[in-house]
Coordinates of C-alpha atoms in Angstrom, one line a residue:
M1 CA 30.2 0.7 12.0
R2 CA 29.2 -2.7 10.5
S3 CA 27.5 -4.9 12.3
C4 CA 27.8 -8.3 12.4
K5 CA 25.7 -11.4 13.1
P6 CA 25.2 -15.1 12.4
F7 CA 23.3 -16.8 10.0
S8 CA 23.3 -20.6 8.5
L9 CA 23.2 -22.1 5.0
E10 CA 21.6 -25.5 4.5
M11 CA 23.1 -26.9 1.8
R12 CA 24.5 -30.2 -0.4
F13 CA 28.4 -29.1 -0.3
A14 CA 31.6 -31.7 -1.0
G15 CA 28.9 -34.3 1.7
F16 CA 27.7 -31.9 3.9
W17 CA 24.4 -31.4 5.1
L18 CA 25.4 -27.7 7.3
L19 CA 27.2 -25.4 6.4
V20 CA 27.4 -22.3 9.5
F21 CA 28.7 -19.7 9.1
T22 CA 29.2 -15.2 10.3
I23 CA 28.8 -12.6 8.1
C24 CA 28.5 -9.5 7.9
A25 CA 25.6 -7.8 7.3
V26 CA 27.0 -5.0 5.0
G27 CA 29.6 -5.8 2.6
S28 CA 30.1 -8.8 2.8
E29 CA 29.5 -11.8 -0.1
T30 CA 28.2 -15.2 0.9
R31 CA 29.7 -18.3 -1.6
A32 CA 27.9 -21.1 -0.5
Q33 CA 25.8 -20.6 -3.3
N34 CA 25.6 -23.3 -5.6
F35 CA 24.9 -22.4 -9.5
D36 CA 24.6 -25.1 -11.9
Q37 CA 23.6 -23.9 -15.6
V38 CA 21.3 -24.5 -17.0
H39 CA 20.9 -22.4 -20.3
P40 CA 24.2 -20.3 -21.7
G41 CA 24.0 -16.1 -19.5
V42 CA 21.7 -18.6 -17.3
E43 CA 22.7 -20.1 -14.2
Y44 CA 19.7 -21.3 -11.7
A45 CA 20.6 -22.4 -7.7
R46 CA 17.5 -23.1 -4.8
V47 CA 19.1 -22.2 -1.7
N48 CA 17.8 -23.6 1.9
Y49 CA 18.8 -20.3 4.2
K50 CA 17.9 -19.3 8.7
I51 CA 17.9 -16.3 10.1
G52 CA 18.3 -17.1 13.1
E53 CA 16.0 -20.0 14.0
D54 CA 13.2 -18.8 10.7
P55 CA 13.9 -21.2 7.7
L56 CA 13.3 -19.5 4.6
K57 CA 13.4 -21.2 0.5
I58 CA 15.1 -19.5 -1.7
N59 CA 15.4 -18.7 -5.7
L60 CA 18.3 -17.4 -7.5
L61 CA 19.0 -16.6 -11.7
R62 CA 22.2 -15.6 -12.3
L63 CA 22.4 -13.5 -15.8
D64 CA 24.8 -12.6 -18.2
L65 CA 23.8 -9.8 -19.7
K66 CA 25.5 -10.9 -22.7
K67 CA 23.5 -13.4 -23.1
V68 CA 20.4 -12.9 -22.3
R69 CA 17.6 -10.1 -23.1
L70 CA 15.8 -9.0 -20.5
D71 CA 11.7 -7.7 -21.5
V72 CA 8.8 -6.4 -19.5
H73 CA 5.4 -8.3 -21.2
H74 CA 2.0 -6.9 -19.5
A75 CA -0.2 -9.7 -19.4
L76 CA -2.4 -10.2 -22.4
D77 CA 0.0 -8.0 -23.9
K78 CA -2.0 -4.9 -22.5
A79 CA -2.4 -1.9 -20.1
I80 CA -5.2 -3.6 -19.0
G81 CA -5.8 -7.4 -17.4
L82 CA -4.2 -10.1 -15.9
E83 CA -2.2 -13.5 -16.1
T84 CA 0.0 -16.0 -15.0
T85 CA 4.5 -15.0 -14.5
S86 CA 4.6 -19.5 -16.9
S87 CA 1.5 -18.2 -19.3
I88 CA 3.3 -14.5 -20.3
A89 CA 6.5 -17.0 -19.9
T90 CA 5.0 -18.7 -22.0
R91 CA 3.6 -17.1 -24.8
K92 CA 6.6 -15.3 -25.1
G93 CA 9.4 -18.2 -25.6
A94 CA 11.1 -16.8 -23.4
V95 CA 13.8 -19.1 -21.0
A96 CA 12.8 -17.8 -17.4
A97 CA 10.6 -15.4 -15.8
I98 CA 9.5 -13.5 -12.6
N99 CA 6.7 -11.3 -12.1
A100 CA 7.6 -7.5 -12.3
G101 CA 5.3 -4.1 -10.9
F102 CA 3.0 -3.8 -8.6
F103 CA -0.4 -3.5 -10.2
R104 CA -4.8 -3.2 -9.1
L105 CA -5.6 -5.9 -7.5
D106 CA -9.7 -6.8 -7.6
Q107 CA -13.3 -8.2 -9.3
S108 CA -13.0 -5.0 -11.7
A109 CA -12.7 -4.6 -15.2
F110 CA -9.7 -2.0 -14.4
A111 CA -7.8 -5.0 -13.1
G112 CA -4.4 -5.2 -14.2
D113 CA -3.9 -2.1 -13.9
A114 CA -0.1 -1.9 -12.9
A115 CA -0.1 0.7 -9.9
G116 CA 2.9 3.2 -11.1
V117 CA 5.3 3.3 -14.4
L118 CA 5.1 1.0 -17.2
M119 CA 6.2 0.6 -20.7
V120 CA 7.0 -1.6 -23.3
D121 CA 8.5 -2.4 -26.3
G122 CA 8.4 1.9 -25.6
V123 CA 4.7 1.9 -25.3
L124 CA 4.5 3.9 -22.5
L125 CA 1.1 2.4 -20.2
S126 CA 0.9 4.2 -16.8
E127 CA 2.6 7.7 -14.8
S128 CA 4.2 6.9 -11.9
V129 CA 3.4 7.1 -8.5
N130 CA 4.3 8.1 -5.5
N131 CA 8.4 8.8 -6.7
R132 CA 8.2 4.6 -6.6
I133 CA 11.3 3.1 -8.2
G134 CA 11.7 1.5 -11.0
L135 CA 13.7 -1.2 -13.7
A136 CA 14.2 -0.3 -17.1
I137 CA 15.7 -2.3 -19.2
R138 CA 17.7 -1.1 -22.7
N139 CA 18.6 -4.2 -26.0
G140 CA 21.4 -3.5 -27.8
R141 CA 22.6 -5.4 -30.2
K142 CA 24.8 -7.6 -28.0
T143 CA 24.0 -6.7 -25.0
S144 CA 21.7 -5.3 -21.9
E145 CA 21.8 -3.2 -19.6
V146 CA 19.1 -1.4 -16.9
E147 CA 19.0 1.5 -14.6
I148 CA 17.6 1.6 -10.9
G149 CA 15.6 4.2 -10.4
H150 CA 13.3 6.3 -9.7
F151 CA 12.1 8.3 -13.0
R152 CA 8.7 10.5 -14.1
A153 CA 6.9 9.2 -16.9
S154 CA 3.8 10.6 -17.7
F155 CA 2.8 12.2 -21.1
I156 CA 2.0 16.9 -21.3
A157 CA -0.2 17.6 -23.9
G158 CA -0.8 21.1 -26.1
F159 CA -2.4 22.9 -28.6
G160 CA 0.0 24.8 -30.6
I161 CA 3.3 26.5 -29.0
D162 CA 2.3 28.2 -26.0
S163 CA -0.1 26.4 -24.5
E164 CA 0.1 23.3 -22.3
F165 CA -0.4 20.8 -19.3
A166 CA -0.1 17.3 -17.7
F167 CA -2.7 14.2 -17.8
D168 CA -3.4 13.0 -14.5
G169 CA -3.1 9.4 -15.5
V170 CA -2.4 7.1 -18.0
N171 CA -4.5 3.9 -19.5
R172 CA -7.2 3.6 -16.8
E173 CA -9.6 4.6 -14.2
R174 CA -10.7 8.1 -14.7
K175 CA -12.4 9.9 -12.3
S176 CA -14.2 12.9 -11.6
N177 CA -12.2 14.7 -11.3
E178 CA -9.2 14.2 -12.9
I179 CA -8.0 14.1 -17.3
I180 CA -7.0 10.4 -18.4
L181 CA -5.2 9.8 -22.2
F182 CA -5.7 6.7 -24.0
T183 CA -4.8 5.2 -26.6
P184 CA -5.1 2.3 -28.5
S185 CA -3.2 -0.4 -26.3
F186 CA -5.4 0.0 -22.8
S187 CA -9.0 -1.6 -24.8
R188 CA -11.2 -0.9 -27.0
D189 CA -12.8 1.6 -26.1
T190 CA -12.0 4.2 -23.0
M191 CA -14.7 1.5 -19.9
T192 CA -16.2 5.2 -18.6
D193 CA -18.7 6.0 -17.9
S194 CA -21.2 10.5 -19.3
N195 CA -20.0 11.9 -16.2
G196 CA -17.5 13.8 -19.0
T197 CA -16.3 14.7 -22.1
E198 CA -14.5 13.3 -24.3
I199 CA -12.2 14.5 -27.1
V200 CA -10.7 11.3 -30.2
L201 CA -7.6 12.3 -31.5
T202 CA -7.5 11.7 -34.8
N203 CA -5.3 11.0 -37.8
C204 CA -1.2 11.4 -35.2
K205 CA 1.4 10.6 -36.4
A206 CA 3.8 8.8 -33.5
E207 CA 7.6 10.4 -33.8
E208 CA 9.9 9.0 -30.9
L209 CA 8.5 10.5 -27.5
R210 CA 5.7 12.7 -29.7
W211 CA 2.8 12.3 -31.4
W212 CA 1.2 14.3 -33.4
C213 CA -2.7 14.4 -33.7
T214 CA -4.9 17.2 -36.9
A215 CA -8.4 16.1 -36.2
A216 CA -10.5 15.5 -34.0
K217 CA -14.1 14.8 -32.2
I218 CA -16.1 15.6 -29.7
N219 CA -18.1 13.6 -27.3
R220 CA -19.8 15.4 -24.4
N221 CA -21.6 13.5 -22.0
Q222 CA -21.7 9.7 -22.4
G223 CA -19.0 8.1 -22.1
R224 CA -16.8 4.6 -23.5
S225 CA -15.7 6.4 -27.1
V226 CA -14.0 3.8 -29.5
I227 CA -10.5 4.5 -29.3
P228 CA -9.1 4.5 -32.9
R229 CA -5.5 2.4 -33.8
D230 CA -4.6 5.8 -35.5
G231 CA -5.2 8.0 -32.3
L232 CA -6.5 8.8 -28.8
V233 CA -8.7 9.3 -26.2
V234 CA -8.4 12.6 -24.0
S235 CA -11.0 11.6 -21.1
I236 CA -12.0 14.6 -18.9
G237 CA -14.0 14.5 -15.8
N238 CA -17.1 17.0 -15.5
D239 CA -15.1 18.3 -12.1
A240 CA -12.2 19.0 -14.0
I241 CA -13.0 20.9 -16.6
E242 CA -12.3 24.6 -15.4
R243 CA -8.1 22.9 -15.7
S244 CA -8.6 21.5 -18.9
N245 CA -8.2 25.0 -20.8
D246 CA -9.7 25.8 -23.2
F247 CA -7.9 24.9 -26.3
L248 CA -9.2 21.0 -25.7
Y249 CA -13.5 22.9 -26.0
F250 CA -14.8 23.5 -30.2
G251 CA -18.2 24.2 -29.9
E252 CA -21.2 24.0 -27.9
G253 CA -23.7 22.6 -26.5
S254 CA -23.6 18.5 -26.1
G255 CA -23.6 15.5 -28.5
S256 CA -20.4 16.0 -30.9
T257 CA -18.5 17.9 -32.6
N258 CA -15.8 17.4 -34.9
R259 CA -13.0 19.4 -35.9
N260 CA -10.2 19.7 -37.9
F261 CA -7.7 21.3 -36.1
E262 CA -5.2 24.7 -37.3
N263 CA -2.2 23.7 -36.0
T264 CA -1.0 20.5 -34.7
F265 CA -2.5 19.5 -31.4
R266 CA 0.6 17.3 -29.8
I267 CA 1.6 15.0 -26.9
V268 CA 4.8 14.9 -25.1
K269 CA 6.0 11.0 -23.9
R270 CA 9.0 12.6 -20.9
I271 CA 10.8 10.1 -18.5
E272 CA 13.2 11.6 -16.4
S273 CA 15.8 10.4 -13.7
A274 CA 14.1 12.3 -10.5
E275 CA 18.0 12.2 -8.8
L276 CA 19.5 13.4 -11.3
G277 CA 16.8 15.9 -14.1
T278 CA 18.0 13.7 -17.5
R279 CA 16.4 11.8 -20.2
V280 CA 15.2 8.4 -19.5
N281 CA 17.1 6.1 -22.8
A282 CA 14.9 2.8 -21.9
E283 CA 12.4 0.5 -23.9
D284 CA 10.7 -1.1 -21.1
I285 CA 10.2 0.2 -17.4
T286 CA 8.5 -1.8 -14.5
N287 CA 8.0 -0.1 -10.7
G288 CA 9.0 -1.6 -7.4
V289 CA 8.7 -0.6 -4.1
S290 CA 11.1 0.1 -2.9
R291 CA 15.4 0.4 -3.9
L292 CA 17.5 -2.2 -0.9
I293 CA 20.9 -1.0 -2.5
K294 CA 22.0 2.1 -4.1
N295 CA 26.5 2.1 -4.9
R296 CA 27.5 -0.8 -2.4
Q297 CA 25.4 0.0 0.5
I298 CA 21.7 -0.6 1.6
D299 CA 18.9 2.7 0.6
L300 CA 15.4 2.1 1.3
T301 CA 12.6 3.9 0.1
W302 CA 9.8 2.8 1.3
Q303 CA 8.9 5.6 3.0
H304 CA 9.5 7.9 0.8
E305 CA 7.3 6.3 -1.6
K306 CA 4.4 5.7 0.8
A307 CA 4.3 2.7 2.0
S308 CA 3.1 0.8 5.0
K309 CA 5.4 0.1 7.8
S310 CA 4.2 -3.9 8.2
F311 CA 4.6 -4.3 4.4
A312 CA 8.5 -3.3 5.1
E313 CA 9.2 -4.7 8.5
S314 CA 6.7 -7.5 8.4
R315 CA 8.1 -10.8 6.5
H316 CA 6.6 -11.7 2.9
P317 CA 7.5 -13.3 0.2
R318 CA 9.3 -11.3 -2.4
T319 CA 11.0 -10.5 -5.7
A320 CA 13.4 -8.4 -6.3
V321 CA 16.3 -7.5 -9.6
A322 CA 19.8 -7.0 -8.5
K323 CA 21.9 -6.3 -10.8
L324 CA 26.1 -7.2 -8.7
K325 CA 29.1 -6.1 -8.3
D326 CA 30.7 -8.2 -11.4
G327 CA 28.1 -6.8 -14.0
R328 CA 25.9 -9.6 -14.1
F329 CA 22.6 -9.3 -12.9
L330 CA 20.3 -11.4 -10.5
M331 CA 16.4 -11.8 -10.8
V332 CA 15.8 -13.3 -6.8
T333 CA 12.4 -14.6 -4.8
V334 CA 12.1 -15.2 -1.4
D335 CA 8.7 -17.7 -0.5
G336 CA 6.7 -16.8 2.8
R337 CA 3.5 -17.3 4.8
Q338 CA 4.9 -21.0 5.0
P339 CA 5.4 -21.3 8.5
G340 CA 7.9 -24.4 9.2
V341 CA 9.2 -24.4 6.2
S342 CA 9.8 -20.0 4.9
V343 CA 9.1 -17.7 6.5
G344 CA 9.5 -14.8 3.9
M345 CA 11.6 -11.6 4.9
T346 CA 12.3 -7.7 5.8
L347 CA 12.8 -5.5 2.9
H348 CA 15.8 -4.7 5.6
E349 CA 16.7 -8.7 5.3
L350 CA 16.6 -8.7 1.4
A351 CA 19.1 -6.2 1.6
E352 CA 21.4 -7.4 3.6
Y353 CA 21.0 -10.9 1.6
L354 CA 21.6 -9.5 -1.5
L355 CA 23.8 -7.2 -0.2
S356 CA 26.2 -10.4 1.0
L357 CA 25.9 -12.2 -3.1
G358 CA 27.9 -9.6 -4.5
A359 CA 25.2 -6.3 -5.1
V360 CA 26.0 -2.8 -6.2
D361 CA 22.3 -1.9 -6.6
A362 CA 19.2 -4.0 -6.2
M363 CA 15.3 -2.6 -6.0
N364 CA 12.4 -5.0 -4.3
L365 CA 9.1 -5.3 -6.7
D366 CA 5.7 -6.9 -6.0
G367 CA 5.7 -9.9 -3.6
G368 CA 4.1 -11.8 -1.5
G369 CA 1.1 -13.8 -3.4
S370 CA 3.3 -12.3 -6.7
T371 CA 5.9 -14.3 -6.0
T372 CA 6.8 -16.1 -9.2
M373 CA 9.7 -17.7 -10.5
V374 CA 9.9 -20.0 -13.8
L375 CA 12.9 -21.8 -15.5
D376 CA 11.9 -24.0 -18.9
G377 CA 8.3 -23.1 -18.1
K378 CA 7.7 -24.4 -14.4
V379 CA 6.9 -22.6 -11.4
V380 CA 10.1 -23.2 -9.2
N381 CA 9.4 -22.0 -5.9
K382 CA 6.0 -22.2 -4.5
P383 CA 3.7 -18.9 -3.9
S384 CA 2.2 -18.1 -1.0
D385 CA -1.6 -18.2 -2.0
P386 CA -3.3 -22.0 -1.1
T387 CA -5.2 -21.7 -4.7
G388 CA -0.7 -21.1 -6.6
E389 CA 0.1 -19.2 -8.8
R390 CA -1.4 -16.3 -8.7
K391 CA -2.4 -14.0 -12.2
I392 CA -0.4 -10.7 -11.9
G393 CA -0.4 -7.9 -14.5
D394 CA 3.4 -7.4 -15.8
A395 CA 6.4 -10.3 -15.2
I396 CA 10.3 -9.4 -16.7
V397 CA 11.2 -12.2 -19.1
V398 CA 14.1 -13.8 -20.1
S399 CA 15.2 -14.5 -23.5
L400 CA 18.0 -16.2 -25.3
R401 CA 20.1 -14.8 -26.9
K402 CA 21.1 -15.8 -30.8
P403 CA 24.2 -16.2 -31.4
A404 CA 25.9 -13.3 -34.1
R405 CA 26.0 -15.5 -38.0
P406 CA 29.3 -15.7 -39.5
A407 CA 29.7 -12.9 -41.9
S408 CA 30.6 -14.4 -44.8
R409 CA 33.4 -15.9 -46.8
K410 CA 33.8 -14.9 -49.8
N411 CA 36.8 -17.4 -52.3

């Protein structure tokens, strides 16, 4: 049974300031948003909204994916590090951008590490965590395609054809009981301590979803192995040695051992849909918490993704994306933590609002102080941090598609 509740929307419309109406919480479409076209395929709306007497300021970008392309970019173009959304947009020459996935926010050298799946230009920078929702992007020559789902992303290693295991993670801090894979996208070196063994793989050839490596150097009881440009590093904490498989160890004793493989060491990237168990074909993926809408129905998955009740049911600044029933793509920021100005939304309130705009699938991205929307080089929302725009881990950027060149005419 559908329930209806009153909402009020404050906008300048036909000379009047206030329009009050009632919408159904599920399935209706709010038609009062006035979008302005700012670029071909890019429409923008700034909305003053109310839930009861509580005010909200919302920014919307409605995108025609035949006229724009979407890309995920990490701060500083590495697997770790922090950068503002506006800086990423400027570096990439984007017309618009929003903050994207959750990330590690602290004062450590690992700040900016994605807290969930992250893939940029086909390079997997971070594994999936807690089966969190994700946004996958495929950019074709004529259009971009997006998919919202739960994606399993990991690396599997093997030697020869008769043994393999899954890494605990990729491009992040290694704990003593973990086996972590480091790629050249991470940093100059592994940033590890000496309590482990590291295998520096070289002479590696990349083919689609896998690497083939034919040489290795074993560093025992020393950290910070340099990550070769043409290779990888497998880092094994001392407490993970018993489950690391014998083929990872060459030579006896401490120190360094060089080894040329008689067989090929392979590392395979696996990205699958958790719902369908099928391979996901995407060039970029970023993470969020939680799903908001699936097949035009509210579908909150934050409990399965191990988020807290306070995160879901308290009002916070929010960033979200949605696929609309007319095929367009929506990017949304909701300002919050500003009493009397904009109070933020719960996940359910956000899902109801997006449903009213015609969303058929939607997900929540990182929010709070990270919530930022950039348009034409300017931050158009009001981030909640007292210091202003926060440095974040990764962003979704919007670029205009170049018009196709007309076919040459022969005389």
